[in-house]
PDB file of C-alpha atoms in Angstrom:
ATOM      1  CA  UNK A   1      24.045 111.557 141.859  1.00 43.00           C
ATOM      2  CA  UNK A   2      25.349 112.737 145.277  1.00 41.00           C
ATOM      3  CA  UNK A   3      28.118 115.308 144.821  1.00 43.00           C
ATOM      4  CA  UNK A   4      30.809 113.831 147.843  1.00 44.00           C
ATOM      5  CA  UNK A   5      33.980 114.704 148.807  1.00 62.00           C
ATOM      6  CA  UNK A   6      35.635 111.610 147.475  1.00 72.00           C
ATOM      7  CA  UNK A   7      37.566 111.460 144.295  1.00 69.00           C
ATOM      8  CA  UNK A   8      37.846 108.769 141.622  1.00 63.00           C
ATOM      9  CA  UNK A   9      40.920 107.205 143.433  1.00 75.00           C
ATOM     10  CA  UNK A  10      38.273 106.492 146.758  1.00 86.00           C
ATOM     11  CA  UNK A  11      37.628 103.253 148.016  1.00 94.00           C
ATOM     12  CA  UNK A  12      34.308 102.907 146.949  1.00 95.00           C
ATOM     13  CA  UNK A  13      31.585  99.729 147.005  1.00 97.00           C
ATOM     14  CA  UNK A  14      28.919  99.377 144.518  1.00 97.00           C
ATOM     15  CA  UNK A  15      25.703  97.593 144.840  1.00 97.00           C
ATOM     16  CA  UNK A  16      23.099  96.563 142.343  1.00 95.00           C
ATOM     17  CA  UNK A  17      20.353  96.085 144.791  1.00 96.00           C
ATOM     18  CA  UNK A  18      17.604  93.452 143.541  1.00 91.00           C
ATOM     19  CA  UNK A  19      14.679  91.649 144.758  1.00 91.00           C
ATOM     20  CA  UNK A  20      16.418  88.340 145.346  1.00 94.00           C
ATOM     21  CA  UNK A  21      20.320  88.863 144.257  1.00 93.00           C
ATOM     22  CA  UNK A  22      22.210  92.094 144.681  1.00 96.00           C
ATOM     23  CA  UNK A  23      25.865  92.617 142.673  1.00 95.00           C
ATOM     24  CA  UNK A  24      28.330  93.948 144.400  1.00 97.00           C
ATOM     25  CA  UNK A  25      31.789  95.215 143.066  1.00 96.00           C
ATOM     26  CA  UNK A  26      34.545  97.530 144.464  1.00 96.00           C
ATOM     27  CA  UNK A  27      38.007  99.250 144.133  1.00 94.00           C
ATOM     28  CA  UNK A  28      40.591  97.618 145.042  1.00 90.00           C
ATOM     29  CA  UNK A  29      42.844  98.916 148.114  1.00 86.00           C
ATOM     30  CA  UNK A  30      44.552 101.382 146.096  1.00 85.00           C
ATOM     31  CA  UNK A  31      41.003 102.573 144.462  1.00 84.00           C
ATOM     32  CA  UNK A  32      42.141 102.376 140.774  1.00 87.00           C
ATOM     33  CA  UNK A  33      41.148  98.911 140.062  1.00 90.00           C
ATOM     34  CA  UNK A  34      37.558  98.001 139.662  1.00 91.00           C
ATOM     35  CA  UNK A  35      36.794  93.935 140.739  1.00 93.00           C
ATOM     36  CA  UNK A  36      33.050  92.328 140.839  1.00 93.00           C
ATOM     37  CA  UNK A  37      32.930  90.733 144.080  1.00 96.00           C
ATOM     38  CA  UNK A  38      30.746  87.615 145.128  1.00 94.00           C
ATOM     39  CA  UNK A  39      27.104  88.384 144.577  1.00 95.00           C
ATOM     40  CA  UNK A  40      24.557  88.428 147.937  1.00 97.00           C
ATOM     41  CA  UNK A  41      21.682  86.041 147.117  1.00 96.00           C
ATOM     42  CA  UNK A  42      18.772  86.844 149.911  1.00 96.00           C
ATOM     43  CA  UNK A  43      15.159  88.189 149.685  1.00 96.00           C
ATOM     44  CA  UNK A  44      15.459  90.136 153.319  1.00 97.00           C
ATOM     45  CA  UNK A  45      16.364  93.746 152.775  1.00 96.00           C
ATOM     46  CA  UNK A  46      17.502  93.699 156.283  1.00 96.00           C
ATOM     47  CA  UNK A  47      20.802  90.959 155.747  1.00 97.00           C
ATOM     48  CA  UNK A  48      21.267  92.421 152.370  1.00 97.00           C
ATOM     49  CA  UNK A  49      22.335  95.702 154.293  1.00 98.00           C
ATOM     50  CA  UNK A  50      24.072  94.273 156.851  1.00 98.00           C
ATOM     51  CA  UNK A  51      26.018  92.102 154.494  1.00 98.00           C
ATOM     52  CA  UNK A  52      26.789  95.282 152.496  1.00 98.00           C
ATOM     53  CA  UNK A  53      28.061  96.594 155.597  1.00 98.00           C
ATOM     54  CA  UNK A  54      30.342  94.076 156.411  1.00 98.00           C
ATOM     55  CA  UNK A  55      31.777  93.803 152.540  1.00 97.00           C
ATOM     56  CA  UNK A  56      32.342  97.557 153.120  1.00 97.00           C
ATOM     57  CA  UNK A  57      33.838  97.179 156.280  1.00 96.00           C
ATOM     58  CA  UNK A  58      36.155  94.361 155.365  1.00 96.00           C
ATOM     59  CA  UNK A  59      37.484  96.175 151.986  1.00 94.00           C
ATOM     60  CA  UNK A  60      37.981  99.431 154.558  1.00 94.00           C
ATOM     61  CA  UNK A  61      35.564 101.791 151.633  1.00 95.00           C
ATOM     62  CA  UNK A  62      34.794 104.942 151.831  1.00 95.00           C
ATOM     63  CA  UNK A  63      31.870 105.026 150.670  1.00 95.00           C
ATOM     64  CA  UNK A  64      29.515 103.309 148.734  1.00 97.00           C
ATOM     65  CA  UNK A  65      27.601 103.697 145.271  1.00 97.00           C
ATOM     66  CA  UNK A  66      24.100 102.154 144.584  1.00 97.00           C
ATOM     67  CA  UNK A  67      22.982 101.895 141.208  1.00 94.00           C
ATOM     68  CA  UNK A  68      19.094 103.595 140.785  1.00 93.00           C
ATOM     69  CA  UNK A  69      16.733 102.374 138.077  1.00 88.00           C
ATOM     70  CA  UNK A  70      15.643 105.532 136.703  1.00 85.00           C
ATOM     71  CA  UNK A  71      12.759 105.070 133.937  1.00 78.00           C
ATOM     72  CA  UNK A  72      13.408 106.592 130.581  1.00 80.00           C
ATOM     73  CA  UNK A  73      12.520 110.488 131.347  1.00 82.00           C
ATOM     74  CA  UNK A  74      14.881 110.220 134.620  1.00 78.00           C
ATOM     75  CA  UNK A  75      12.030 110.041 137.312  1.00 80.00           C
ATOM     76  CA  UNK A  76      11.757 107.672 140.246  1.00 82.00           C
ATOM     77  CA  UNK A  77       9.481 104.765 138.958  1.00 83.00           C
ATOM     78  CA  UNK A  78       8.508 101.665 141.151  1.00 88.00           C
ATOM     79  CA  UNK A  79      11.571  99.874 141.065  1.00 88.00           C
ATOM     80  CA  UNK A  80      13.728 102.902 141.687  1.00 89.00           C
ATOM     81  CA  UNK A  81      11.262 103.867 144.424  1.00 92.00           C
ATOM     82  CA  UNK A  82      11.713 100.505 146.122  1.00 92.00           C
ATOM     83  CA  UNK A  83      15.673 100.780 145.531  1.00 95.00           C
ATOM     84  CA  UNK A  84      15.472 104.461 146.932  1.00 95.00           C
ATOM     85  CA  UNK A  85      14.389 102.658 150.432  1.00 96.00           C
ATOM     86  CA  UNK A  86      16.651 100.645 150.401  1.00 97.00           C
ATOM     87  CA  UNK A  87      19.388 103.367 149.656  1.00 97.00           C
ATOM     88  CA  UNK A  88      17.599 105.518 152.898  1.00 97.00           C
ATOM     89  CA  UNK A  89      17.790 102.513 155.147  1.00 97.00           C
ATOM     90  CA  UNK A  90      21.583 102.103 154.354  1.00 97.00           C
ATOM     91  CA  UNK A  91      22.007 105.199 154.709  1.00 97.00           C
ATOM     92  CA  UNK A  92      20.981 105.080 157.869  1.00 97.00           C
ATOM     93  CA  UNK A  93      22.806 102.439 158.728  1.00 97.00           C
ATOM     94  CA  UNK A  94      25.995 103.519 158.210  1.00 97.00           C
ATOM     95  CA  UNK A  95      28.321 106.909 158.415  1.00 96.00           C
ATOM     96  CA  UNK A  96      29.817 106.271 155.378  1.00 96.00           C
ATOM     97  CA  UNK A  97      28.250 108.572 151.862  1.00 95.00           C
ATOM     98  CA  UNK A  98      25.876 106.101 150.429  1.00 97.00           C
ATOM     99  CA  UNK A  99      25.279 107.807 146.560  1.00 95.00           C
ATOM    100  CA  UNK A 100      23.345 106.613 143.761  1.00 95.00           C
ATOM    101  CA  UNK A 101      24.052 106.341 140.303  1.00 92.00           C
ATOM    102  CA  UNK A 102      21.781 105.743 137.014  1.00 89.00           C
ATOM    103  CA  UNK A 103      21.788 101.975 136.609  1.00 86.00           C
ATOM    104  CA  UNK A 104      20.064 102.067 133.175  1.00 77.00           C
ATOM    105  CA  UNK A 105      21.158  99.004 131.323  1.00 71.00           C
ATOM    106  CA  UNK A 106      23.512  98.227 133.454  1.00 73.00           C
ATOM    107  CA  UNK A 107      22.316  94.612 132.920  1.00 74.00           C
ATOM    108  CA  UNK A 108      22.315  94.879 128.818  1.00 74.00           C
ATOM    109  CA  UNK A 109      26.088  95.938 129.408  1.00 75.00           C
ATOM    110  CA  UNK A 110      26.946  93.099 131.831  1.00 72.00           C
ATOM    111  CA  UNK A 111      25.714  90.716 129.649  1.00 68.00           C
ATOM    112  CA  UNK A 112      27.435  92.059 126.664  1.00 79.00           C
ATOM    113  CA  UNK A 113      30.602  92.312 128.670  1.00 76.00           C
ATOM    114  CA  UNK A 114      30.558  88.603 129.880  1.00 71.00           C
ATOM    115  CA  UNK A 115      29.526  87.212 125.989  1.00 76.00           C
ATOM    116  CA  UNK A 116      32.234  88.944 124.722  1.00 79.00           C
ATOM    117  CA  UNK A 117      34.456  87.133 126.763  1.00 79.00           C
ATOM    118  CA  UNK A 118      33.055  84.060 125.543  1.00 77.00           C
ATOM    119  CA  UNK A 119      30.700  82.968 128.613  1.00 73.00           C
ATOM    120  CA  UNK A 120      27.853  81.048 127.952  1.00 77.00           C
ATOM    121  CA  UNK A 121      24.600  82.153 128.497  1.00 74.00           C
ATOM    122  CA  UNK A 122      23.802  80.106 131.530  1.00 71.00           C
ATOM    123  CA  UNK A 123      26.799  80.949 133.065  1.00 74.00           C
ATOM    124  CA  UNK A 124      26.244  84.717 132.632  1.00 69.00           C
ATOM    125  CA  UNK A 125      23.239  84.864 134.565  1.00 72.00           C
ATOM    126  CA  UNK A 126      25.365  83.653 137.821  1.00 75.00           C
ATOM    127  CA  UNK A 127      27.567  86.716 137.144  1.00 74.00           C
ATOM    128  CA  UNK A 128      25.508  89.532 135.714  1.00 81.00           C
ATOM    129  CA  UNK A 129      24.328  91.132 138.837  1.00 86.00           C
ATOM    130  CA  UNK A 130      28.334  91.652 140.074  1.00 88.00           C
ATOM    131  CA  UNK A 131      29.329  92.942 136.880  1.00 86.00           C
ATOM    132  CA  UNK A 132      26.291  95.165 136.424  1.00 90.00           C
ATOM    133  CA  UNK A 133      27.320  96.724 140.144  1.00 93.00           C
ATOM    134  CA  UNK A 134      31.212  97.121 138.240  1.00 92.00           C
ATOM    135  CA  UNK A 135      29.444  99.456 135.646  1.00 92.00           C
ATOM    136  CA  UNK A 136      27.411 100.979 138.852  1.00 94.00           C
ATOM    137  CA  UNK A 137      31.133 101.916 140.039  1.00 94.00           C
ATOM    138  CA  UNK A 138      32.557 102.681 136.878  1.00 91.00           C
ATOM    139  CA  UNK A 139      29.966 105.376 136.087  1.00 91.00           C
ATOM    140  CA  UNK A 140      30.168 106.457 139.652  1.00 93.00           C
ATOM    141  CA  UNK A 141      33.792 106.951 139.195  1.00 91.00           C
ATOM    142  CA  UNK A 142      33.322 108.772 135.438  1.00 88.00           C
ATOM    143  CA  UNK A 143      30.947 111.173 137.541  1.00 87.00           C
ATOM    144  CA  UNK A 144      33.954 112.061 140.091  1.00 86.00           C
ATOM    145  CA  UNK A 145      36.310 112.586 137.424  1.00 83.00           C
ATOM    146  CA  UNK A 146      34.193 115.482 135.640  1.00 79.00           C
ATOM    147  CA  UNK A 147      34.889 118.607 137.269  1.00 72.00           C
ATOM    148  CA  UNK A 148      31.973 120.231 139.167  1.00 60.00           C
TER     149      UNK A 148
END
């Protein structure tokens, strides 16, 4: 995780960055509420940034969270590799802090979260990726609460 100067009361956007449909969720204008926000369907890394972009732009963040696939012992594996590109190229694209979190089952926990409140199965899989991105920001928030 990037240590920032932002605190867990920042506008922040999270992104769970994915082949073919990346999650998005944020804090609302006052940054205590966490919302999932419309999910970006699109296989072209270079629209998925620049829709990220605008999201963050239009909800005025201040910076934005993207959720790494770390394998088991922590290290970069394929996946996380590919996501840490991504994470470089937004980076890049943008002045605003771009950190990354752990995403480990993020998706286990999504799915939980949405069968618990009674969504069927089908229906969950149109919503997991934005709710996986809202545990992406809650974790990202848990980190700026601990004191460093």
């Amino acid at each position: 995780m990037s240590d920032t100067p932002l605190t867990a009361k920042s506008r922040i956007l999270a992104v769970d960055f994915g082949d073919a449909r990346t999650g998005l969720a944020a804090t609302d204008w006052t940054g205590t509420i966490a919302v999932p926000l419309p999910r970006i369907d699109s296989r072209d890394r270079a629209q998925v940034i620049q829709k990220v972009l605008e999201m963050a732009n239009e909800r005025e963040s201040q910076a934005i969270v993207v959720g790494l696939p770390l394998t088991l012992d922590g290290t970069l594996g394929e996946r996380a590799q590919h996501t840490q590109q991504f994470v470089n190229q937004l980076q890049q694209a943008t002045p605003l802090p771009v950190a990354t979190v752990d995403e480990s089952h993020t998706t286990d926990e999504a799915h939980d979260r949405l069968k618990q409140g009674g969504m069927k199965a089908k229906k969950r899989k149109d919503h997991a990726d934005s709710i996986s991105a809202l545990v992406i920001l809650e974790r990202y928030r848990d980190h700026l609460r601990r004191p460093h």
